[in-house]
CSV table of C-alpha atoms and ligand atoms in Angstrom, one decimal:
chain,number,residue,atom,x,y,z
A,30,MET,CA,0.1,-0.1,-0.3
A,31,LEU,CA,1.3,3.4,-1.2
A,32,PRO,CA,1.7,6.0,2.1
A,33,PRO,CA,-0.4,8.7,2.7
A,34,GLY,CA,1.7,11.8,1.7
A,35,SER,CA,3.2,9.7,-1.7
A,36,THR,CA,3.1,11.4,-4.9
A,37,ILE,CA,1.0,9.7,-8.0
A,38,GLY,CA,2.2,10.9,-11.2
A,39,ILE,CA,-0.1,11.3,-14.2
A,40,LEU,CA,0.3,11.5,-17.6
A,41,GLY,CA,-2.1,13.6,-19.6
A,42,GLY,CA,-3.7,16.8,-18.6
A,43,GLY,CA,-7.1,16.7,-19.0
A,44,GLN,CA,-10.7,16.6,-16.9
A,45,LEU,CA,-10.0,12.7,-16.5
A,46,GLY,CA,-6.5,13.6,-14.9
A,47,ARG,CA,-8.1,16.5,-12.9
A,48,MET,CA,-11.3,14.5,-11.6
A,49,MET,CA,-8.5,11.6,-10.6
A,50,ALA,CA,-6.3,14.4,-9.0
A,51,VAL,CA,-8.9,15.3,-6.5
A,52,ALA,CA,-10.1,11.5,-5.7
A,53,ALA,CA,-6.1,11.3,-4.7
A,54,LEU,CA,-5.9,14.5,-2.8
A,55,GLN,CA,-8.7,12.9,-0.5
A,56,LEU,CA,-7.0,10.3,-0.1
A,57,GLY,CA,-3.8,12.2,1.2
A,58,TYR,CA,-1.3,11.9,-1.8
A,59,ARG,CA,-0.1,14.3,-3.6
A,60,VAL,CA,-0.1,14.7,-7.4
A,61,ILE,CA,2.2,15.6,-10.4
A,62,GLY,CA,1.1,15.6,-13.8
A,63,PHE,CA,3.1,15.5,-17.3
A,64,ALA,CA,1.9,17.0,-20.4
A,65,PRO,CA,2.6,18.7,-23.7
A,66,GLU,CA,1.5,22.2,-23.8
A,67,GLY,CA,-2.2,23.0,-24.2
A,68,ASP,CA,-5.3,23.4,-22.0
A,69,ASN,CA,-4.2,21.0,-18.8
A,70,VAL,CA,-7.2,21.4,-16.6
A,71,ALA,CA,-5.6,18.6,-14.5
A,72,ALA,CA,-2.7,21.1,-13.6
A,73,ASP,CA,-5.3,22.9,-11.6
A,74,ALA,CA,-5.5,19.8,-8.8
A,75,CYS,CA,-2.0,19.0,-9.1
A,76,SER,CA,0.7,20.4,-6.4
A,77,GLY,CA,3.4,19.9,-9.2
A,78,PHE,CA,2.5,20.2,-13.4
A,79,ILE,CA,5.6,19.4,-15.5
A,80,THR,CA,4.7,20.8,-19.4
A,81,ALA,CA,6.8,19.3,-22.1
A,82,ASP,CA,6.7,17.3,-25.1
A,83,TRP,CA,6.1,13.3,-24.5
A,84,ASN,CA,9.6,12.9,-25.4
A,85,ASN,CA,11.9,14.9,-23.5
A,86,ALA,CA,14.1,12.7,-22.2
A,87,GLU,CA,14.6,15.2,-19.0
A,88,ALA,CA,11.4,16.7,-17.9
A,89,LEU,CA,10.2,12.6,-18.0
A,90,SER,CA,13.2,11.8,-15.9
A,91,ALA,CA,12.5,14.9,-13.6
A,92,PHE,CA,8.7,13.8,-13.4
A,93,ALA,CA,9.7,9.9,-12.4
A,94,ALA,CA,12.3,11.4,-9.7
A,95,ALA,CA,9.0,13.2,-8.4
A,96,CYS,CA,6.8,10.2,-8.3
A,97,ASP,CA,6.2,6.6,-6.2
A,98,VAL,CA,4.2,5.3,-8.5
A,99,VAL,CA,2.6,6.8,-12.4
A,100,THR,CA,-0.8,6.3,-14.1
A,101,TRP,CA,-1.9,8.2,-16.9
A,102,GLU,CA,-5.6,9.7,-17.9
A,103,PHE,CA,-5.0,9.8,-21.8
A,104,GLU,CA,-4.5,6.4,-24.0
A,105,ASN,CA,-2.7,8.8,-26.6
A,106,VAL,CA,0.3,8.6,-24.6
A,107,PRO,CA,2.9,7.7,-26.3
A,108,VAL,CA,4.4,4.2,-25.8
A,109,SER,CA,7.8,5.2,-25.8
A,110,THR,CA,7.2,7.8,-23.3
A,111,VAL,CA,6.1,5.1,-20.6
A,112,GLN,CA,8.9,2.6,-21.9
A,113,ALA,CA,11.2,5.7,-20.9
A,114,LEU,CA,10.2,5.3,-17.1
A,115,PRO,CA,11.6,3.3,-15.1
A,116,SER,CA,8.9,-0.1,-15.1
A,117,PRO,CA,8.6,-0.2,-11.1
A,118,LEU,CA,6.8,3.1,-11.4
A,119,LEU,CA,4.1,1.9,-13.5
A,120,ALA,CA,1.0,1.1,-12.2
A,121,CYS,CA,0.1,-0.9,-15.3
A,122,PRO,CA,1.8,-2.5,-17.9
A,123,VAL,CA,2.3,-0.6,-20.6
A,124,LYS,CA,0.6,-3.3,-23.3
A,125,ALA,CA,-3.0,-2.0,-22.1
A,126,LEU,CA,-1.8,1.2,-24.0
A,127,GLU,CA,-0.1,-0.5,-27.2
A,128,VAL,CA,-3.2,-2.5,-27.7
A,129,ALA,CA,-6.1,0.7,-27.4
A,130,GLN,CA,-3.8,2.8,-29.5
A,131,ASP,CA,-4.4,1.1,-32.8
A,132,ARG,CA,-8.1,0.1,-33.5
A,133,PHE,CA,-6.8,-2.8,-35.4
A,134,HIS,CA,-5.1,-4.6,-32.6
A,135,GLU,CA,-7.7,-3.8,-30.0
A,136,LYS,CA,-10.4,-5.3,-32.4
A,137,HIS,CA,-8.1,-8.4,-33.0
A,138,PHE,CA,-7.4,-8.7,-29.4
A,139,ALA,CA,-10.8,-9.0,-28.3
A,140,ALA,CA,-12.1,-11.1,-30.7
A,141,SER,CA,-8.7,-13.4,-29.8
A,142,LEU,CA,-10.8,-13.7,-26.3
A,143,GLY,CA,-13.7,-14.4,-27.5
A,144,GLY,CA,-15.3,-10.7,-28.0
A,145,SER,CA,-17.6,-10.1,-31.5
A,146,PRO,CA,-16.6,-7.1,-33.0
A,147,ALA,CA,-18.1,-5.5,-36.4
A,148,PRO,CA,-16.5,-7.0,-39.1
A,149,TYR,CA,-13.4,-5.4,-39.8
A,150,ALA,CA,-10.6,-4.8,-42.2
A,151,ARG,CA,-7.1,-2.8,-42.1
A,152,VAL,CA,-7.0,-0.2,-44.8
A,153,GLU,CA,-4.0,1.8,-45.8
A,154,THR,CA,-4.1,1.6,-49.9
A,155,ASP,CA,-6.9,1.9,-52.2
A,156,GLU,CA,-6.5,-1.6,-53.3
A,157,ASP,CA,-7.4,-2.7,-49.3
A,158,PHE,CA,-10.4,-0.5,-49.4
A,159,ALA,CA,-11.9,-1.7,-52.3
A,160,ALA,CA,-11.0,-5.3,-50.7
A,161,ALA,CA,-13.0,-4.3,-47.6
A,162,LEU,CA,-15.9,-2.9,-49.8
A,163,ILE,CA,-15.9,-6.5,-51.3
A,164,ARG,CA,-16.0,-7.9,-48.0
A,165,ILE,CA,-17.4,-5.7,-45.4
A,166,GLY,CA,-19.6,-4.2,-48.1
A,167,THR,CA,-21.8,-0.7,-47.1
A,168,PRO,CA,-22.6,0.4,-45.0
A,169,GLY,CA,-19.7,1.0,-43.0
A,170,ILE,CA,-17.6,3.2,-41.5
A,171,LEU,CA,-13.6,4.2,-42.0
A,172,LYS,CA,-11.9,5.6,-39.2
A,173,THR,CA,-8.2,6.2,-38.6
A,174,ALA,CA,-6.3,3.2,-36.5
A,175,ARG,CA,-4.7,5.4,-34.4
A,176,GLU,CA,-5.4,9.2,-32.9
A,177,GLY,CA,-9.2,9.4,-33.6
A,178,TYR,CA,-11.4,9.9,-30.6
A,179,ASP,CA,-15.2,11.5,-29.8
A,180,GLY,CA,-16.1,10.9,-34.0
A,181,LYS,CA,-13.0,12.6,-35.0
A,182,GLY,CA,-11.0,10.7,-37.8
A,183,GLN,CA,-14.3,8.6,-38.9
A,184,TRP,CA,-16.0,8.8,-42.2
A,185,ARG,CA,-19.4,7.5,-42.9
A,186,VAL,CA,-19.8,4.7,-46.1
A,187,ARG,CA,-23.2,4.7,-46.8
A,188,SER,CA,-23.0,3.3,-50.4
A,189,GLU,CA,-20.2,2.4,-53.1
A,190,MET,CA,-20.8,5.3,-54.4
A,191,GLU,CA,-20.0,7.3,-51.6
A,192,ALA,CA,-16.7,5.3,-51.0
A,193,SER,CA,-15.6,5.9,-54.5
A,194,GLY,CA,-15.2,9.6,-53.4
A,195,ILE,CA,-13.2,9.3,-50.7
A,196,ARG,CA,-9.9,10.1,-50.3
A,197,LEU,CA,-7.8,8.0,-47.6
A,198,PRO,CA,-6.4,10.5,-45.5
A,199,GLY,CA,-2.5,8.8,-45.8
A,200,VAL,CA,-2.4,6.9,-42.3
A,201,PRO,CA,-3.6,3.7,-41.4
A,202,CYS,CA,-7.3,3.1,-41.1
A,203,VAL,CA,-9.8,0.8,-40.3
A,204,TYR,CA,-13.1,0.0,-42.3
A,205,GLU,CA,-15.8,-1.7,-40.5
A,206,GLY,CA,-19.4,-2.5,-41.0
A,207,PHE,CA,-22.0,-0.5,-39.6
A,208,VAL,CA,-23.7,-1.8,-37.1
A,209,THR,CA,-27.4,-1.8,-36.6
A,210,TYR,CA,-28.0,-1.6,-33.1
A,211,GLU,CA,-31.0,-1.0,-30.0
A,212,THR,CA,-28.2,1.0,-27.8
A,213,GLU,CA,-24.6,1.6,-26.8
A,214,PHE,CA,-23.0,0.6,-23.6
A,215,SER,CA,-20.2,0.2,-21.8
A,216,VAL,CA,-18.4,-2.1,-18.8
A,217,ILE,CA,-16.6,-0.5,-16.2
A,218,LEU,CA,-13.9,-2.2,-14.2
A,219,VAL,CA,-11.7,-1.5,-11.6
A,220,ARG,CA,-9.3,-4.5,-10.9
A,221,GLY,CA,-6.9,-4.6,-7.9
A,222,GLN,CA,-2.6,-5.1,-7.7
A,223,ASP,CA,-4.1,-9.0,-6.7
A,224,GLY,CA,-6.3,-9.5,-9.7
A,225,SER,CA,-9.8,-9.1,-7.8
A,226,VAL,CA,-12.5,-7.2,-10.4
A,227,LYS,CA,-15.3,-5.2,-9.7
A,228,PHE,CA,-17.7,-3.9,-12.2
A,229,TRP,CA,-20.1,-0.7,-12.0
A,230,ASP,CA,-23.7,-1.5,-13.6
A,231,SER,CA,-23.7,-0.5,-17.2
A,232,THR,CA,-25.0,2.7,-18.1
A,233,ALA,CA,-27.1,2.7,-21.7
A,234,ASN,CA,-25.0,5.5,-23.9
A,235,LEU,CA,-26.7,7.9,-25.9
A,236,HIS,CA,-23.8,9.7,-28.5
A,237,GLU,CA,-24.8,12.6,-31.1
A,238,GLY,CA,-22.5,13.5,-33.6
A,239,GLY,CA,-20.2,10.7,-32.3
A,240,MET,CA,-19.5,12.1,-29.1
A,241,LEU,CA,-21.2,10.9,-25.9
A,242,ALA,CA,-23.7,12.8,-24.7
A,243,ARG,CA,-26.0,11.3,-22.1
A,244,SER,CA,-25.5,8.1,-19.7
A,245,LEU,CA,-28.6,6.6,-18.4
A,246,LEU,CA,-29.4,4.2,-15.4
A,247,PRO,CA,-31.4,1.7,-15.4
A,248,ALA,CA,-30.0,0.7,-18.8
A,249,GLY,CA,-32.9,-1.1,-19.9
A,250,ALA,CA,-33.3,-5.0,-20.3
A,251,VAL,CA,-31.8,-4.8,-23.6
A,252,VAL,CA,-28.4,-4.0,-22.4
A,253,GLU,CA,-28.8,-5.7,-19.3
A,254,ALA,CA,-29.4,-8.9,-20.6
A,255,GLN,CA,-26.1,-8.4,-22.5
A,256,VAL,CA,-24.2,-7.2,-19.7
A,257,PRO,CA,-22.9,-10.5,-18.6
A,258,ALA,CA,-21.3,-11.8,-21.7
A,259,ALA,CA,-19.7,-8.4,-22.0
A,260,ARG,CA,-18.2,-8.3,-18.7
A,261,GLU,CA,-17.1,-11.7,-19.4
A,262,LEU,CA,-15.1,-10.5,-21.9
A,263,ALA,CA,-14.2,-7.0,-20.2
A,264,ALA,CA,-12.9,-9.4,-17.7
A,265,LYS,CA,-10.7,-11.6,-19.7
A,266,VAL,CA,-9.2,-8.3,-21.3
A,267,ALA,CA,-7.5,-7.0,-17.9
A,268,ALA,CA,-6.5,-10.3,-16.9
A,269,GLU,CA,-4.5,-10.5,-20.2
A,270,LEU,CA,-3.2,-6.9,-19.7
A,271,ARG,CA,-2.2,-7.7,-16.2
A,272,TYR,CA,-4.3,-4.0,-16.0
A,273,VAL,CA,-4.3,-2.3,-13.0
A,274,GLY,CA,-7.0,0.7,-12.3
A,275,VAL,CA,-9.7,1.3,-14.3
A,276,LEU,CA,-10.8,-0.4,-17.6
A,277,THR,CA,-13.6,0.2,-20.2
A,278,LEU,CA,-15.2,-1.5,-23.0
A,279,GLU,CA,-17.8,0.2,-24.8
A,280,PHE,CA,-20.2,-2.3,-26.9
A,281,PHE,CA,-23.1,-2.1,-28.8
A,282,ALA,CA,-26.1,-4.1,-28.0
A,283,THR,CA,-27.5,-5.7,-31.0
A,284,ARG,CA,-30.3,-8.5,-31.4
A,285,GLU,CA,-27.3,-10.9,-31.9
A,286,GLY,CA,-25.6,-9.6,-28.6
A,287,PRO,CA,-23.1,-7.3,-27.6
A,288,VAL,CA,-20.9,-6.1,-30.4
A,289,PHE,CA,-17.5,-4.9,-29.5
A,290,ASN,CA,-16.6,-1.2,-30.4
A,291,GLU,CA,-13.5,-0.1,-28.4
A,292,MET,CA,-11.6,0.3,-25.2
A,293,ALA,CA,-10.1,3.0,-23.1
A,294,PRO,CA,-7.5,2.0,-20.8
A,295,ARG,CA,-8.5,4.4,-18.2
A,296,VAL,CA,-11.5,5.9,-16.2
A,297,HIS,CA,-14.2,6.9,-19.0
A,298,ASN,CA,-16.6,9.7,-19.4
A,299,SER,CA,-19.3,6.9,-19.3
A,300,GLY,CA,-18.5,6.3,-15.7
A,301,HIS,CA,-18.6,10.1,-14.4
A,302,TRP,CA,-22.1,9.2,-12.9
A,303,THR,CA,-20.3,7.0,-10.2
A,304,ILE,CA,-19.0,10.3,-8.7
A,305,GLU,CA,-22.4,11.0,-7.0
A,306,GLY,CA,-24.3,7.2,-8.4
A,307,ALA,CA,-22.2,4.7,-6.9
A,308,ALA,CA,-20.4,3.5,-3.4
A,309,THR,CA,-17.0,4.5,-4.6
A,310,SER,CA,-16.4,6.5,-7.5
A,311,GLN,CA,-14.2,5.0,-10.7
A,312,PHE,CA,-11.9,8.0,-10.2
A,313,GLU,CA,-11.4,6.9,-6.5
A,314,ASN,CA,-11.0,3.4,-7.2
A,315,HIS,CA,-8.6,3.9,-9.6
A,316,ILE,CA,-6.3,5.4,-7.2
A,317,ARG,CA,-7.0,3.3,-4.6
A,318,ALA,CA,-6.0,0.2,-7.1
A,319,ILE,CA,-3.0,1.8,-8.2
A,320,CYS,CA,-1.6,2.7,-4.8
A,321,GLY,CA,-2.7,-0.9,-3.9
A,322,LEU,CA,-5.3,-0.1,-1.0
A,323,PRO,CA,-8.6,-2.1,-0.7
A,324,LEU,CA,-11.1,-1.3,-3.6
A,325,GLY,CA,-14.4,0.3,-2.7
A,326,GLY,CA,-18.0,-1.1,-3.4
A,327,THR,CA,-19.5,-0.3,-6.8
A,328,LYS,CA,-23.0,-0.6,-5.6
A,329,THR,CA,-25.5,2.0,-7.3
A,330,ARG,CA,-26.9,4.2,-5.0
A,331,PHE,CA,-30.0,5.5,-6.6
A,332,SER,CA,-32.8,4.2,-8.5
A,333,SER,CA,-32.3,6.2,-11.8
A,334,ILE,CA,-29.2,8.3,-12.9
A,335,GLU,CA,-28.8,10.5,-15.9
A,336,MET,CA,-25.0,11.7,-16.8
A,337,ARG,CA,-25.0,14.5,-19.1
A,338,ASN,CA,-22.4,16.4,-20.9
A,339,ILE,CA,-22.0,20.3,-21.2
A,340,VAL,CA,-20.5,21.0,-24.2
A,341,GLY,CA,-18.8,23.8,-26.2
A,342,GLU,CA,-20.6,27.2,-25.4
A,343,GLU,CA,-23.2,26.2,-22.9
A,344,ALA,CA,-20.7,25.8,-19.9
A,345,LEU,CA,-20.5,29.8,-20.0
A,346,GLN,CA,-24.3,29.3,-18.9
A,347,ALA,CA,-23.8,26.1,-16.8
A,348,HIS,CA,-23.7,28.0,-13.1
A,349,THR,CA,-27.8,28.3,-13.9
A,350,ILE,CA,-28.2,24.8,-13.6
A,351,LEU,CA,-27.9,24.8,-10.0
A,352,ALA,CA,-30.8,26.7,-9.7
A,353,GLU,CA,-33.3,24.0,-11.5
A,354,PRO,CA,-35.0,21.8,-9.1
A,355,GLY,CA,-34.1,18.0,-8.2
A,356,GLU,CA,-30.5,19.3,-6.8
A,357,PRO,CA,-28.3,18.7,-10.2
A,358,HIS,CA,-24.7,17.4,-9.4
A,359,LEU,CA,-22.4,19.9,-11.6
A,360,HIS,CA,-18.8,19.6,-12.7
A,361,LEU,CA,-17.2,22.2,-14.8
A,362,TYR,CA,-13.7,21.2,-15.8
A,363,GLY,CA,-12.0,25.0,-16.0
A,364,LYS,CA,-11.4,25.0,-19.6
A,365,ARG,CA,-10.1,28.2,-20.6
A,366,GLU,CA,-12.2,28.3,-23.9
A,367,ALA,CA,-15.8,26.6,-24.5
A,368,ARG,CA,-14.7,25.7,-27.9
A,369,GLU,CA,-17.6,24.0,-30.2
A,370,GLY,CA,-17.5,20.2,-29.5
A,371,ARG,CA,-15.7,20.5,-26.5
A,372,LYS,CA,-16.5,18.3,-23.5
A,373,MET,CA,-16.8,21.5,-20.6
A,374,GLY,CA,-18.3,19.4,-17.9
A,375,HIS,CA,-21.3,17.3,-16.9
A,376,ILE,CA,-24.0,17.3,-14.5
A,377,THR,CA,-25.7,14.2,-13.1
A,378,ARG,CA,-28.8,13.7,-11.5
A,379,VAL,CA,-30.3,11.1,-9.4
A,380,GLY,CA,-33.4,9.5,-8.6
A,381,HIS,CA,-34.4,8.3,-5.1
A,382,ALA,CA,-32.0,6.6,-2.8
A,383,LEU,CA,-32.0,2.5,-2.9
A,384,LYS,CA,-31.8,0.7,0.2
B,13,AMP,P1,-15.8,5.2,-31.8
B,13,AMP,O1,-14.9,6.5,-32.0
B,13,AMP,O2,-15.1,3.8,-32.6
B,13,AMP,O3,-16.0,5.1,-30.7
B,13,AMP,O4,-16.7,6.0,-32.8
B,13,AMP,C1,-17.5,6.9,-32.2
B,13,AMP,C2,-19.2,6.7,-32.4
B,13,AMP,O5,-19.4,6.3,-33.6
B,13,AMP,C3,-19.4,5.3,-31.1
B,13,AMP,O6,-20.2,5.3,-30.3
B,13,AMP,C4,-20.9,5.2,-32.5
B,13,AMP,O7,-22.2,5.7,-32.1
B,13,AMP,C5,-20.8,5.4,-33.7
B,13,AMP,N1,-19.8,4.2,-34.4
B,13,AMP,C6,-18.6,3.6,-34.5
B,13,AMP,N2,-18.1,3.2,-35.0
B,13,AMP,C7,-19.8,2.5,-35.4
B,13,AMP,C8,-20.2,1.1,-36.1
B,13,AMP,N3,-19.5,0.2,-36.6
B,13,AMP,N4,-21.7,1.0,-36.5
B,13,AMP,C9,-22.3,2.3,-35.9
B,13,AMP,N5,-21.8,3.1,-35.2
B,13,AMP,C10,-20.4,3.3,-34.8
């Protein structure tokens, strides 16, 4: 168990790091962040923050010297950055990042453990794309294999005709069949250093423009029926990666069962409701796991829960939400610029308390 007063290093400077840091502070730890130049809102909650490029060896060794354990809040931290740190500092093997950073690798990995992704193919050349269209057909989605998020780096392909108008972006892509689903849902688990696993309830996730808009509990009968199979896959993924901390897998609930979409080796937007809505939040349990503390319970505390993201300029008026009935819980991430489509905060509303 990492003693109180120890220092947790977080790679990445976004809102997930900020909320992780708040949980770490509550447990008596100090936090040092590391990220390149940017709107690093995690820095507000850190006692130190190193702003440097991911490959700045000097800055990384200063960071390592200041930390007792290191975790990440962002799945695109370069693997080489993590490998440059002394391995005893790492809370979790870097393989989780390697797998999650490449959509092709990630789907292959999930399939090798019994998961069912949508039909997919690697596309680097026009010939690959043509072959993928023949095998998988349309409609489908072309996605950059790396670095896409919140629907960015994705192109819907409704027909052959539309496909012929697409110019490949010049980086490796994955083409996948379009899934007809009832709902999207996520499985969020925490795995301790001893291999024990706890799951939070799965929310139904509603997306707008490829980005999560709302997460709801109860998730409904369709999702609930598919959660056991989805959890089985998530636990296998976590065990295979020798994962420590919070891990998220996203699924489409289809008539044929859960279709694996992607994984995030970190806390997740669809788990923000756990701050008020569960016995222990995803952020606190992540910190507990990486510090070797006993994991907290994950039970849902209310009859219903809705988490809604606050996006773009809506944040400028967000404090008015506090006057609305139903005691909404408001979280703002302190971002300096309310750009369109940018996650600025979230609101959680809960129903009546469960016994
Ligand atoms: P992703 O970045 O892969 O999570 O995609 C963002 C969102 O786009 C997903 O949450 C879905 O709403 C939608 N989407 C992505 N892939 C597919 C697919 N193969 N079929 C249907 N919808 C998809």
